[in-house]
XYZ file of C-alpha atoms in Angstrom:
622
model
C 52.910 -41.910 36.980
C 54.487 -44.407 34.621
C 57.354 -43.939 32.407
C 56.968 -43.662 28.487
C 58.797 -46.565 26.534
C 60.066 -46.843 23.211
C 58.715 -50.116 23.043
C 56.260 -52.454 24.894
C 56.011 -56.220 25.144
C 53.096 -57.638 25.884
C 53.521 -61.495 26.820
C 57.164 -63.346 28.289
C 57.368 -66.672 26.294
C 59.259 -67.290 23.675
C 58.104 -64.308 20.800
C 58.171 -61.783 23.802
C 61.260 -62.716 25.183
C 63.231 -62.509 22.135
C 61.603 -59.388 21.448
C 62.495 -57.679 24.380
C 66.065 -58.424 24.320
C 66.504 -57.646 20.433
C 64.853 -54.161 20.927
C 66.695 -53.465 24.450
C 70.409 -54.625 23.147
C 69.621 -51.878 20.053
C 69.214 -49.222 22.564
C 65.536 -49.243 22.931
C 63.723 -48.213 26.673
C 61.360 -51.589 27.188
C 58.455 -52.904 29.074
C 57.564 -56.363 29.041
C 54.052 -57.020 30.207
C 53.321 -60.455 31.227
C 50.541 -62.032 33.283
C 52.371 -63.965 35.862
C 56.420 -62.854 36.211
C 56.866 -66.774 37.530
C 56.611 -67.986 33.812
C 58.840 -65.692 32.071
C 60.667 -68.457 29.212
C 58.110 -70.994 29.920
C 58.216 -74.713 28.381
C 54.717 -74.684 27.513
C 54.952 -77.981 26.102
C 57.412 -80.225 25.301
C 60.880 -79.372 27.159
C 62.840 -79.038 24.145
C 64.260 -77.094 21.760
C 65.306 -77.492 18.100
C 64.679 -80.348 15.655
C 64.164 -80.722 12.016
C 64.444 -77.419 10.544
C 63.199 -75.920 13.800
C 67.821 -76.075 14.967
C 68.398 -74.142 11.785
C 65.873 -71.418 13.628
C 67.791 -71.719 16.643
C 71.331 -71.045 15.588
C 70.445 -68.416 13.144
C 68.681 -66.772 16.270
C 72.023 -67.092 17.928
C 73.616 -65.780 15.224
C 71.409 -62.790 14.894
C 72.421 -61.906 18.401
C 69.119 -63.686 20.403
C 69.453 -65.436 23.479
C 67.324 -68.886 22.512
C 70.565 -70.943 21.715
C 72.891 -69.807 24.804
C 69.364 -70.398 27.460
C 69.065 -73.617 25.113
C 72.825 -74.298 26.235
C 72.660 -73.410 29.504
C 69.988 -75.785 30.553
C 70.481 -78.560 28.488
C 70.135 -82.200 29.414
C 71.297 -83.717 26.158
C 72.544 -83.032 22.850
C 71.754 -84.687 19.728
C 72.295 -84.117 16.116
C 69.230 -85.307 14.181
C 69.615 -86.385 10.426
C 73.698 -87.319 10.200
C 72.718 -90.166 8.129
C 71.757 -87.514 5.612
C 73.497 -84.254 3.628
C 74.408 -81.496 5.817
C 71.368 -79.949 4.901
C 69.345 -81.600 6.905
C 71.412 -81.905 9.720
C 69.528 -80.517 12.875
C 70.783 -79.979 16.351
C 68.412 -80.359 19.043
C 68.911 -80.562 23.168
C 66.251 -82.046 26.067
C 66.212 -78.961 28.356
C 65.191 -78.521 32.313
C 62.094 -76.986 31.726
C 62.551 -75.257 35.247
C 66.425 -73.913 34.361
C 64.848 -73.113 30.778
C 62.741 -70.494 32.501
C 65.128 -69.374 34.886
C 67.718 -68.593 32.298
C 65.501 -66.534 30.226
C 64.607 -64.076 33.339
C 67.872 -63.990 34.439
C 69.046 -63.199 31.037
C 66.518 -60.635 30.815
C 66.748 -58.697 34.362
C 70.672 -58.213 32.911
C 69.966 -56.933 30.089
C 69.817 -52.979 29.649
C 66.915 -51.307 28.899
C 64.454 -54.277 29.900
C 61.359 -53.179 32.596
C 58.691 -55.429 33.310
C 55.378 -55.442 34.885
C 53.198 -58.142 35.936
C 49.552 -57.655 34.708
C 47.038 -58.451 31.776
C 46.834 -56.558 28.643
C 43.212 -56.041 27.967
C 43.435 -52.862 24.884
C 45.622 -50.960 22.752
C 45.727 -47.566 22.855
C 45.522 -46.027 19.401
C 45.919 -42.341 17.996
C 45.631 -41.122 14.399
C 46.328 -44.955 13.101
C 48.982 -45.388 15.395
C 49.384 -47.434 18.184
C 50.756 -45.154 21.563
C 50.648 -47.848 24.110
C 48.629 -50.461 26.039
C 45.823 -50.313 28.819
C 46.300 -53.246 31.544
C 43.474 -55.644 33.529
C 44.387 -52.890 36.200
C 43.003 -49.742 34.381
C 46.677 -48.677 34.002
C 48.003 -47.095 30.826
C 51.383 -47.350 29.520
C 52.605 -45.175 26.936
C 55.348 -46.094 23.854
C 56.081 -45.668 20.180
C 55.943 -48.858 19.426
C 53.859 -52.667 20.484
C 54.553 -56.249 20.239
C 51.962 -58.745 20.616
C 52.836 -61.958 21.564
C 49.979 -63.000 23.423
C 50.281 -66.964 22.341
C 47.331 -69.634 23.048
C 46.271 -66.741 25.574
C 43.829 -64.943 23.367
C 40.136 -66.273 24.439
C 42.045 -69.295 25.537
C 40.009 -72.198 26.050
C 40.996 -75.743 27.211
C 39.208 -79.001 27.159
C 39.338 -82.465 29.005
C 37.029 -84.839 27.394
C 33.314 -83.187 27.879
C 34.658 -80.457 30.050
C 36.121 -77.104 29.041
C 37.357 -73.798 30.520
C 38.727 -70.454 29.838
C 42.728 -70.696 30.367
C 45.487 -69.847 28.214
C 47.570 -72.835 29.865
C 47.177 -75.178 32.642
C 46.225 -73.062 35.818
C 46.815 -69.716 34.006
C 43.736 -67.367 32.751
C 42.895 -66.455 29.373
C 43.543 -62.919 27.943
C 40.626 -61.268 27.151
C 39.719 -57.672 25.176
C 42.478 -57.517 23.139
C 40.671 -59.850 20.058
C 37.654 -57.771 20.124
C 39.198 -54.473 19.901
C 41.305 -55.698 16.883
C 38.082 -57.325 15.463
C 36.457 -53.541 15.727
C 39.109 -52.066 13.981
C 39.049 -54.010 11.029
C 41.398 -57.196 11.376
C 40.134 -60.712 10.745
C 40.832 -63.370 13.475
C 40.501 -67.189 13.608
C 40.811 -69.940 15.841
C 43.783 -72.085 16.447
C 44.061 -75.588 18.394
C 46.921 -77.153 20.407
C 47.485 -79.726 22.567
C 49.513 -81.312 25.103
C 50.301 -84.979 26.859
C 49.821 -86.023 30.677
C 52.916 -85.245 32.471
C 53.762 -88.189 34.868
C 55.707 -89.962 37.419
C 59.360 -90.939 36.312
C 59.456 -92.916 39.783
C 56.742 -95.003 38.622
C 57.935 -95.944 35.408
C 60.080 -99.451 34.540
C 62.726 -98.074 32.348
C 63.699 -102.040 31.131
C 60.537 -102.598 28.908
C 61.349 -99.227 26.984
C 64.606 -98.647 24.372
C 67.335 -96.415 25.749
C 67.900 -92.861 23.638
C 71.382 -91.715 24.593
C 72.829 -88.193 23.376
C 75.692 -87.786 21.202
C 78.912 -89.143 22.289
C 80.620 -85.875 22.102
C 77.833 -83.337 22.168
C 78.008 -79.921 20.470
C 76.197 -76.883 21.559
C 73.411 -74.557 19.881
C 75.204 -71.346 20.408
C 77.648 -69.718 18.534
C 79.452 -68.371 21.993
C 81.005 -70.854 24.709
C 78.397 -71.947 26.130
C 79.468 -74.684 28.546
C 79.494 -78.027 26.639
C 77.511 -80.853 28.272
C 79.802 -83.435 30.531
C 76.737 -85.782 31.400
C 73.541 -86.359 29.913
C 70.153 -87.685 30.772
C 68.889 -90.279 28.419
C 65.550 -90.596 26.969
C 63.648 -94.102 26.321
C 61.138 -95.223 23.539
C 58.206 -97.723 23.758
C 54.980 -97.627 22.131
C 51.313 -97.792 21.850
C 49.592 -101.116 20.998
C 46.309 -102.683 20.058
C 44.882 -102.652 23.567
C 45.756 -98.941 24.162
C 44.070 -97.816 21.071
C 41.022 -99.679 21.883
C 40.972 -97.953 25.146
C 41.464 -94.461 23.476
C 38.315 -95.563 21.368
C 36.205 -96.048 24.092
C 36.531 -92.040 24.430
C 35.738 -90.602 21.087
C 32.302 -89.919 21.796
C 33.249 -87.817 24.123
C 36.414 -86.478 22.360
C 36.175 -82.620 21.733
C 37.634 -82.870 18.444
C 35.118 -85.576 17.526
C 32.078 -84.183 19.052
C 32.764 -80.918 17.417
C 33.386 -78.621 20.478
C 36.508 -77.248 19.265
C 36.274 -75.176 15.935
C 39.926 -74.626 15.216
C 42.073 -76.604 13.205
C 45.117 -78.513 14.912
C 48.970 -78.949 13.714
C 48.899 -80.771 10.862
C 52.569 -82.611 11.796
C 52.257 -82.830 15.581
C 48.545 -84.356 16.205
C 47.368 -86.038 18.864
C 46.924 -89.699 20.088
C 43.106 -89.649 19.098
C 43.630 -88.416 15.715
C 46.813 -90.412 15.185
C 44.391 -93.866 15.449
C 41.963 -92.030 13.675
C 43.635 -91.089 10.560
C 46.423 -94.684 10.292
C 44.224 -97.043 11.395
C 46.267 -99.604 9.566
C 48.675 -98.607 12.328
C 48.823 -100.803 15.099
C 51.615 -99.223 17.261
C 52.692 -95.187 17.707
C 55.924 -94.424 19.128
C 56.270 -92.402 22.549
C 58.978 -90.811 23.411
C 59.594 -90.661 27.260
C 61.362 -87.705 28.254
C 62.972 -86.429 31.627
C 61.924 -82.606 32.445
C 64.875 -81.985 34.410
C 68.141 -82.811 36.186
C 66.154 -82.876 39.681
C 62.870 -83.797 38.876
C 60.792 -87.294 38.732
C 58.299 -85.314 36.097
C 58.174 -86.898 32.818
C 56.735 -85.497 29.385
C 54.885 -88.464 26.874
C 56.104 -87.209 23.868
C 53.588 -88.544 21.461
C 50.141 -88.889 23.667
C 49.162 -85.255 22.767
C 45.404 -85.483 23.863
C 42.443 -83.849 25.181
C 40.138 -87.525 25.929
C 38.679 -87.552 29.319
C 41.135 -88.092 31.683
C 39.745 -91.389 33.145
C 40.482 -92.711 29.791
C 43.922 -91.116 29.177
C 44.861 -93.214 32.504
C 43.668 -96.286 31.035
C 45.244 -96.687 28.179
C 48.706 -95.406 29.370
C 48.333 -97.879 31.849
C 48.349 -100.603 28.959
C 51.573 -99.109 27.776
C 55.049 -100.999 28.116
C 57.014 -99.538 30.996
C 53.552 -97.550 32.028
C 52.169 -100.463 33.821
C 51.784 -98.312 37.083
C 52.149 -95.016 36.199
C 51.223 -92.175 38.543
C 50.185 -89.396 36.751
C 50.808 -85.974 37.479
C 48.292 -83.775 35.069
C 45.963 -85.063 32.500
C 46.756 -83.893 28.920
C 44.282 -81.146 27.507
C 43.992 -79.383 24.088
C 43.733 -75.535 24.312
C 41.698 -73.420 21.884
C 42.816 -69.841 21.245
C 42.241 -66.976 18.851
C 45.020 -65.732 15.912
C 45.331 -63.558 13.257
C 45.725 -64.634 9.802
C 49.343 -63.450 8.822
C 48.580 -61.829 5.724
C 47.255 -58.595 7.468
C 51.105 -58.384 7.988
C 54.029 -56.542 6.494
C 57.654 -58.205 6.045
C 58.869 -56.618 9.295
C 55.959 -58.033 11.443
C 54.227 -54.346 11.223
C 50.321 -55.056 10.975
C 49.113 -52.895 7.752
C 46.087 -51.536 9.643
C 47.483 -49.661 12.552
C 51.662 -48.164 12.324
C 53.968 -49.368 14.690
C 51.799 -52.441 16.022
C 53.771 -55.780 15.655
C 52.578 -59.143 15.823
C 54.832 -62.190 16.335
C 54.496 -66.099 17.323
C 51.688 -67.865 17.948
C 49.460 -64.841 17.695
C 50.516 -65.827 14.140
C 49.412 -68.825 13.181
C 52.393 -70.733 14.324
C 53.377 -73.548 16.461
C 56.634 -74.155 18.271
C 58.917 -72.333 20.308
C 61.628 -71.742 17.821
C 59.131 -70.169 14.907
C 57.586 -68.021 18.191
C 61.425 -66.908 18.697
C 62.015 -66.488 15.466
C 59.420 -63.771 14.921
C 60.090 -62.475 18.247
C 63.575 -61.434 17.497
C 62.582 -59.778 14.205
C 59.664 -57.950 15.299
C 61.807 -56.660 18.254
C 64.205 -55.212 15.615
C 62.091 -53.400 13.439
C 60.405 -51.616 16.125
C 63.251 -50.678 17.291
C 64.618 -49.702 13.545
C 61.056 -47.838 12.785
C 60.811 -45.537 15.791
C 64.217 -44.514 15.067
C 63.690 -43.973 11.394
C 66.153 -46.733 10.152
C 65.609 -48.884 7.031
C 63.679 -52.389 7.959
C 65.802 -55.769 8.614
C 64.018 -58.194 6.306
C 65.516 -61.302 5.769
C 65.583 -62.779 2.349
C 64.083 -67.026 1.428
C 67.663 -67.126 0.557
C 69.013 -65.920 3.467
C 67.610 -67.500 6.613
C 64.734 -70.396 7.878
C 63.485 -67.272 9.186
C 63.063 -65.044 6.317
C 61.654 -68.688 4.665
C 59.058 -68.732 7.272
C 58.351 -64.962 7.510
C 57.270 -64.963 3.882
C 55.261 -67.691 3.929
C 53.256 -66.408 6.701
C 52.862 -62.804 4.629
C 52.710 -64.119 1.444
C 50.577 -67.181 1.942
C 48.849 -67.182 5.014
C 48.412 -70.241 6.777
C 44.727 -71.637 8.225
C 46.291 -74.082 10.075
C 49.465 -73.767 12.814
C 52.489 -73.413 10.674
C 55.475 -75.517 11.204
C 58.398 -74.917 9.685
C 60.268 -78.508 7.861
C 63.580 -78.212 5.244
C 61.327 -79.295 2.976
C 59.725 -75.756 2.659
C 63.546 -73.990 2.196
C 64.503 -73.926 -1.314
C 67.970 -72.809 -0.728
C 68.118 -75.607 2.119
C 71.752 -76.686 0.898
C 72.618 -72.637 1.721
C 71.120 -72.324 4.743
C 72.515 -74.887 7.241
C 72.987 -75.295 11.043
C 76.689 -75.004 10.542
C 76.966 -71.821 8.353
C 74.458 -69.338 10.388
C 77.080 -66.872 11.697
C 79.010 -66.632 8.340
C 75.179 -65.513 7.034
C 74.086 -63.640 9.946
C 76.175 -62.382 12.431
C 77.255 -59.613 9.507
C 73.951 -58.412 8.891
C 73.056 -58.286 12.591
C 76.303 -56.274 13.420
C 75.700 -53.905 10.903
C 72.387 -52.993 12.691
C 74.100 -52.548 15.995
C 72.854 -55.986 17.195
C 75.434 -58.392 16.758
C 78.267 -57.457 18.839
C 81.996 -57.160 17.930
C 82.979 -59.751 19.811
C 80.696 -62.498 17.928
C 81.602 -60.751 14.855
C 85.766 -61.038 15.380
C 84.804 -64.912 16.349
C 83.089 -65.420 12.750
C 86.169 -63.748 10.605
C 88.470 -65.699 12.621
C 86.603 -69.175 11.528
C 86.379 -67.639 7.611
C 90.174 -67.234 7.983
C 90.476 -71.068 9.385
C 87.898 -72.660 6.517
C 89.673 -70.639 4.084
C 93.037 -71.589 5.499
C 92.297 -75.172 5.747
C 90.517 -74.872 1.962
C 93.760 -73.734 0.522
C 95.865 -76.286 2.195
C 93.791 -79.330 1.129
C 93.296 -77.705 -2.561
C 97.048 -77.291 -2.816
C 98.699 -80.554 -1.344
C 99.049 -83.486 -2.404
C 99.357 -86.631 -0.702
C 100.724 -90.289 -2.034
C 99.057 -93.564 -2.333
C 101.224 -95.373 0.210
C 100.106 -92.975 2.864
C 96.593 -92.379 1.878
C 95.737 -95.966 0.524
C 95.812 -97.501 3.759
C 92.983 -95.017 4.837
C 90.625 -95.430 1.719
C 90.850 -99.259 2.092
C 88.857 -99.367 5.764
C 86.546 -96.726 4.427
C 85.823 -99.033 1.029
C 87.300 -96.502 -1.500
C 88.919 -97.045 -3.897
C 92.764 -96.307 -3.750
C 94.986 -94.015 -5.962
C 97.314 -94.753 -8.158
C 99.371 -91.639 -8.213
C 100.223 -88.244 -5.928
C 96.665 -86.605 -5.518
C 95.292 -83.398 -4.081
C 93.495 -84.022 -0.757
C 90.925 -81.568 -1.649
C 90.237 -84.237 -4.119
C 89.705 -87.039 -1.935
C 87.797 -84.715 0.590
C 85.094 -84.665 -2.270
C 84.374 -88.537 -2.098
C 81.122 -89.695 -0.169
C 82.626 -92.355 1.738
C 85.759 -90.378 3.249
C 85.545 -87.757 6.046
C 88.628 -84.959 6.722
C 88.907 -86.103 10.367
C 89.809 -89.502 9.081
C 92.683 -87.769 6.666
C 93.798 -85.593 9.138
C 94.296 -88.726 11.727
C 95.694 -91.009 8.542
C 97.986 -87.972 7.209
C 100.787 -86.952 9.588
C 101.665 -83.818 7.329
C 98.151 -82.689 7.260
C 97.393 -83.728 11.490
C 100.713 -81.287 12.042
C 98.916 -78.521 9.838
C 95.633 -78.502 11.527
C 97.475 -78.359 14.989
C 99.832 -75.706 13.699
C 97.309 -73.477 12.939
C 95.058 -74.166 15.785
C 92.111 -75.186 13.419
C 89.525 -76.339 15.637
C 86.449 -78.988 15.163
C 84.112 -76.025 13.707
C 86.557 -74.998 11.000
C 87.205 -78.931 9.870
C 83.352 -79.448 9.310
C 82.732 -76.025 7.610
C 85.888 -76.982 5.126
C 84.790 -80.641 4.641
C 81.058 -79.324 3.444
C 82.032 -76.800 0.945
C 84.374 -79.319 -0.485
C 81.793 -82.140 -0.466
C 79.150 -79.839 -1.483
C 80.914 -77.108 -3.751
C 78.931 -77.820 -6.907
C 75.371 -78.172 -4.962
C 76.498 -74.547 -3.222
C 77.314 -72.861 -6.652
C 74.153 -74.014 -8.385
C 71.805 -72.918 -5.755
C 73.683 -69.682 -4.903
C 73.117 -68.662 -8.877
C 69.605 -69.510 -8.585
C 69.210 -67.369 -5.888
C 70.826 -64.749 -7.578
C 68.956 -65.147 -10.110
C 65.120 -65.113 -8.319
C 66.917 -61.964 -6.401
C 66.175 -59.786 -9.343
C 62.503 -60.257 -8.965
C 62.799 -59.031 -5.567
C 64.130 -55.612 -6.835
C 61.381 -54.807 -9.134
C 59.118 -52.874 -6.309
C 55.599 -52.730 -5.661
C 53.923 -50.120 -3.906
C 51.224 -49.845 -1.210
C 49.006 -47.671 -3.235
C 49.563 -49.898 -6.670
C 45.597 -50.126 -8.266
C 45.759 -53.773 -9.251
C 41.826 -53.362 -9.752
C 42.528 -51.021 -12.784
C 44.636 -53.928 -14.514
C 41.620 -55.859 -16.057
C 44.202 -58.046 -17.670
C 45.115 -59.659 -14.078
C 42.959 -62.615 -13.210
C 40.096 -61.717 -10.565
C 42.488 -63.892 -8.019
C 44.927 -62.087 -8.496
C 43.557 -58.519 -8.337
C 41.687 -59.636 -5.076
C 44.727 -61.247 -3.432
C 47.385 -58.979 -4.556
C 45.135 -55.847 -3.181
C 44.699 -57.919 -0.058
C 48.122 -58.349 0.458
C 49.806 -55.429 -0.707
C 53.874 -57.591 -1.836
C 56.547 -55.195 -1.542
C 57.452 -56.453 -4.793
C 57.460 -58.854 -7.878
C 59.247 -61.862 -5.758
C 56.924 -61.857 -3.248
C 53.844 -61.444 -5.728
C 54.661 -64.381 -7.439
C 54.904 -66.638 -4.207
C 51.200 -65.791 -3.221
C 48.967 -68.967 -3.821
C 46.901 -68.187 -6.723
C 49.097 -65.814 -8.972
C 50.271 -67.519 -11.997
C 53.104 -67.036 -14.213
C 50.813 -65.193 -16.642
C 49.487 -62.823 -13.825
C 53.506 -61.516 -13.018
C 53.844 -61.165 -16.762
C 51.088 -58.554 -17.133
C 53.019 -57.061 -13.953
C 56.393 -56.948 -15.498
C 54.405 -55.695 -18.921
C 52.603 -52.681 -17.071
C 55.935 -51.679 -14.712
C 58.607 -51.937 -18.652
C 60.283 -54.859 -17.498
């Protein structure tokens, strides 16, 4: 009755999505299987995308060929770049999204894109043959056959949400849980967990007074996520900040008792970085304000998100105390916040490509994971969708290396390490941070992604012609120089100190308190250069970093090269660390448990010690 696909999807948000598209633009036949068609792309939570670390994700997803950054584009309220007060490293671009546009970008992307098939229903088993997963069986009784599955079933596993004392099965607000799916995995050997999220109230923007909170404007001149040209944003919706106080936390006390995270009703653990209101006056109590950020869901829409009140008190009591806050003095609110419970499955069980290690050609990406946030769920979704594409047609696996990408960073840590609470991905946990920034993702990326068919020529013409411009541009400023009675004039308003003699620009590039758009506005010879040779704003920032940041780049590049050697020294599946008594009993049990592909990824597991990889190198001659 049905067709037979190369590759099914089972859940639409942000894993699925990417999944889909990565696996359909390589050629792959799809299904996408989702539970309700009208929240394909859906916002879950907060209407955003990007952030610390999380707009590294984002571009490199872009770069890779996904769609996150150009729907991130397209419905966009306002731009900012987080962290300019710091290296380039850390600089983050995020944008406030339309949650409704958000969605309707991602289905529209997705009914144009080749390949793609969907079907509206609830996955409830796998079907499985000889080890090997041949398809899914829905709520309906309806099999679909394939070569290939990804799960990205989200908080929808045994979803449950509570409200104060109450609870109920849901794997978000008015949508049913998934069911089956956990206990059939259970039976055939995988270990699951539970997870917790949670959520604010979403309320009234007509009932709010905007003049007791602080205005949060975008960026001046706002930049965009993607890669391609995306339309750039011509107006922006702000955001505002007030705050929490005394009075509001003594409100939220009055509800602990009856607090599900208090009273013990919910067994999973919560984000460690993102927690809610409850636990935030729990944990500082020294505190006596929080900030909230208030933030607009949409061009056309009076709904606001509380960024900040995460919390699943009972509801009566969540009105209270936002009722105390500044600006909230008569707030009408649209939906209580709730926390949802859901099941996952420890990441271990899990090769580099996403493949579980138990059943061939079964992939498992996002939330399902152990993560939280849209861009890790995207992440995973894009390269989960590529190696099941890459597998059923016999191609070697895309893995992306620590050094590489925040996504081969966060794909190893969820193999390698595990995680028993929802992962969330910071700078901090990127080694090679200096090499992987916002700015450089398509000179990384787009490469590797063409090479696999992905990436397509166009994007990959558009990232040689900005290596010609930064190179261009490099050569220029490394070979001119410029004299002190035209370029002391400029150093003075920036507080440098001037020159006393004809200097190379590149030179004066490399000092901390000048920027190459100030040269190029205070040098006439080097303005006429730039507009010569049609270098645009992209090009001037790429140049200015690796001139700033040259001997940062080098250093952590040959460290990387370095640790890269480890990564060629293989390990295989069937490798008896058992028989190696001289192995520490951790390290026998976790490196049999985990199976590394190879000596780099052995000695990241928690637990192995230096002396443990030395009795590896011993045994293997190295």
């Amino acid at each position: 009755m049905f067709s037979k696909y190369d590759v099914i999807v089972v859940g639409a948000g942000h894993a699925g999505c990417e999944a889909a598209a990565s696996a359909a633009n390589l050629g792959s036949k799809v299904l996408l299987i989702t539970m309700n068609m009208a929240t394909i792309g859906q916002m879950s939570c907060n209407p955003a995308m990007g952030g610390i670390a999380k707009g590294q994700i984002v571009r490199e997803i872009d770069a890779l060929g996904g769609y996150s950054g150009i729907v991130s584009d397209r419905s966009a309220i306002q731009f900012k770049m987080l962290n300019l007060s710091k290296g380039p490293a850390m600089w983050s671009p995020r944008t406030q999204n339309d949650r409704m546009r958000f969605a309707e970008e991602w289905r529209l992307m997705l009914e144009q894109t080749r390949n793609v098939d969907f079907f509206q229903d609830m996955v409830s088993a796998l079907l499985i043959e000889n080890g090997s997963v041949v398809g899914v069986r829905t709520g309906l009784g309806l099999e679909f056959r394939s070569k290939a599955v990804v799960l990205t079933n989200g908080t929808f596993l045994n979803g449950l949400i509570h409200i104060g004392d109450k609870n109920f099965g849901g794997g978000r607000a008015a949508e049913k849980a998934a069911t089956g799916l956990t206990e059939q995995l259970v039976s055939l050997g995988f270990r699951s967990g539970r997870m917790k999220t949670g959520t604010p109230p979403r309320v009234d923007g007509r009932s709010l007074d905007y003049s007791k909170m602080e205005i949060q404007p975008g960026d001046i001149s706002p930049k965009r996520f993607s890669y391609t040209p995306t339309p750039l944003l011509e107006k922006q919706l702000p955001c505002f900040m007030t705050y929490t106080s005394n009075e509001v936390h003594d409100i939220l006390r009055t509800g602990f008792d009856r607090s599900p995270m208090f009273t013990g009703r919910i067994q999973g653990l919560g984000p460690r970085y993102c927690p809610s209101i409850e636990d935030k006056i729990d944990r500082f109590s020294d505190k006596d304000k929080h900030q909230l950020f208030v933030e607009p869901e949409g061009w056309n829409t009076v709904e606001v998100y509380v960024n900040g009140f995460s919390t699943s008190l009972p509801e009566e009591v969540q009105f209270d105390a936002l009722r105390k806050v500044a600006g909230f003095e008569h707030v009408k609110v649209f939906r209580p916040g709730y926390a949802i419970e859901y099941d996952y499955f420890p990441p271990e069980q899990l090769q580099l490509t996403l493949e579980t290690k138990l059943i061939q050609n079964l992939y498992l990406a996002g939330q399902i994971n152990g993560t939280t946030g849209y861009e890790e769920a995207a992440g995973q979704g894009l390269v989960a969708g590529i190696n099941a594409h890459l597998k059923i047609h016999e191609k070697e696996p895309f893995i992306l290396k620590r050094s590489e990408a925040y996504i081969g960073v966060l794909i190893d840590d969820l193999v390698t390490k595990g995680t028993e609470e929802p992962y969330r991905m910071f700078t901090s946990r990127a080694e090679y941070r200096i090499l992987l920034r916002q700015d450089n993702a398509d000179v990384r990326l787009t490469p590797m992604s063409h090479s696999i068919g992905l990436a397509s020529e166009e994007r990959l013409k558009r990232v040689e012609g900005k290596k010609q411009n930064v190179q261009i541009l490099d050569k220029y400023l490394n070979q001119t120089g410029v004299d002190p009675d035209i370029l002391n004039s400029y150093l003075t308003t920036t507080g440098s100190p001037d020159v006393k003699q004809k200097i190379k620009i590149a030179s004066v590039v490399s000092r901390p308190q000048v920027t190459l758009n100030g040269l190029i506005e205070s040098i006439p010879e080097l303005k006429q250069f730039v507009s010569d040779n049609l270098l645009d704003e992209e090009a001037i920032e790429e140049a200015e970093i690796l001139l700033k940041y040259d001997g940062y780049i080098h250093k952590e590049q040959e460290v990387a090269n370095k640790l890269a050697r480890l990564e060629h020294i293989e390990l295989h599946d069937n490798f008896d660390y058992a028989a190696l008594k001289s192995l520490s009993s951790e390290a026998r049990e976790k490196l049999g448990r985990i199976k590394p592909r190879n000596i780099g990824q052995a000695s990241r597991i928690s637990g192995i010690s230096p002396s443990d990889i030395s009795v590896l190198m011993v045994y293997l001659g190295r």
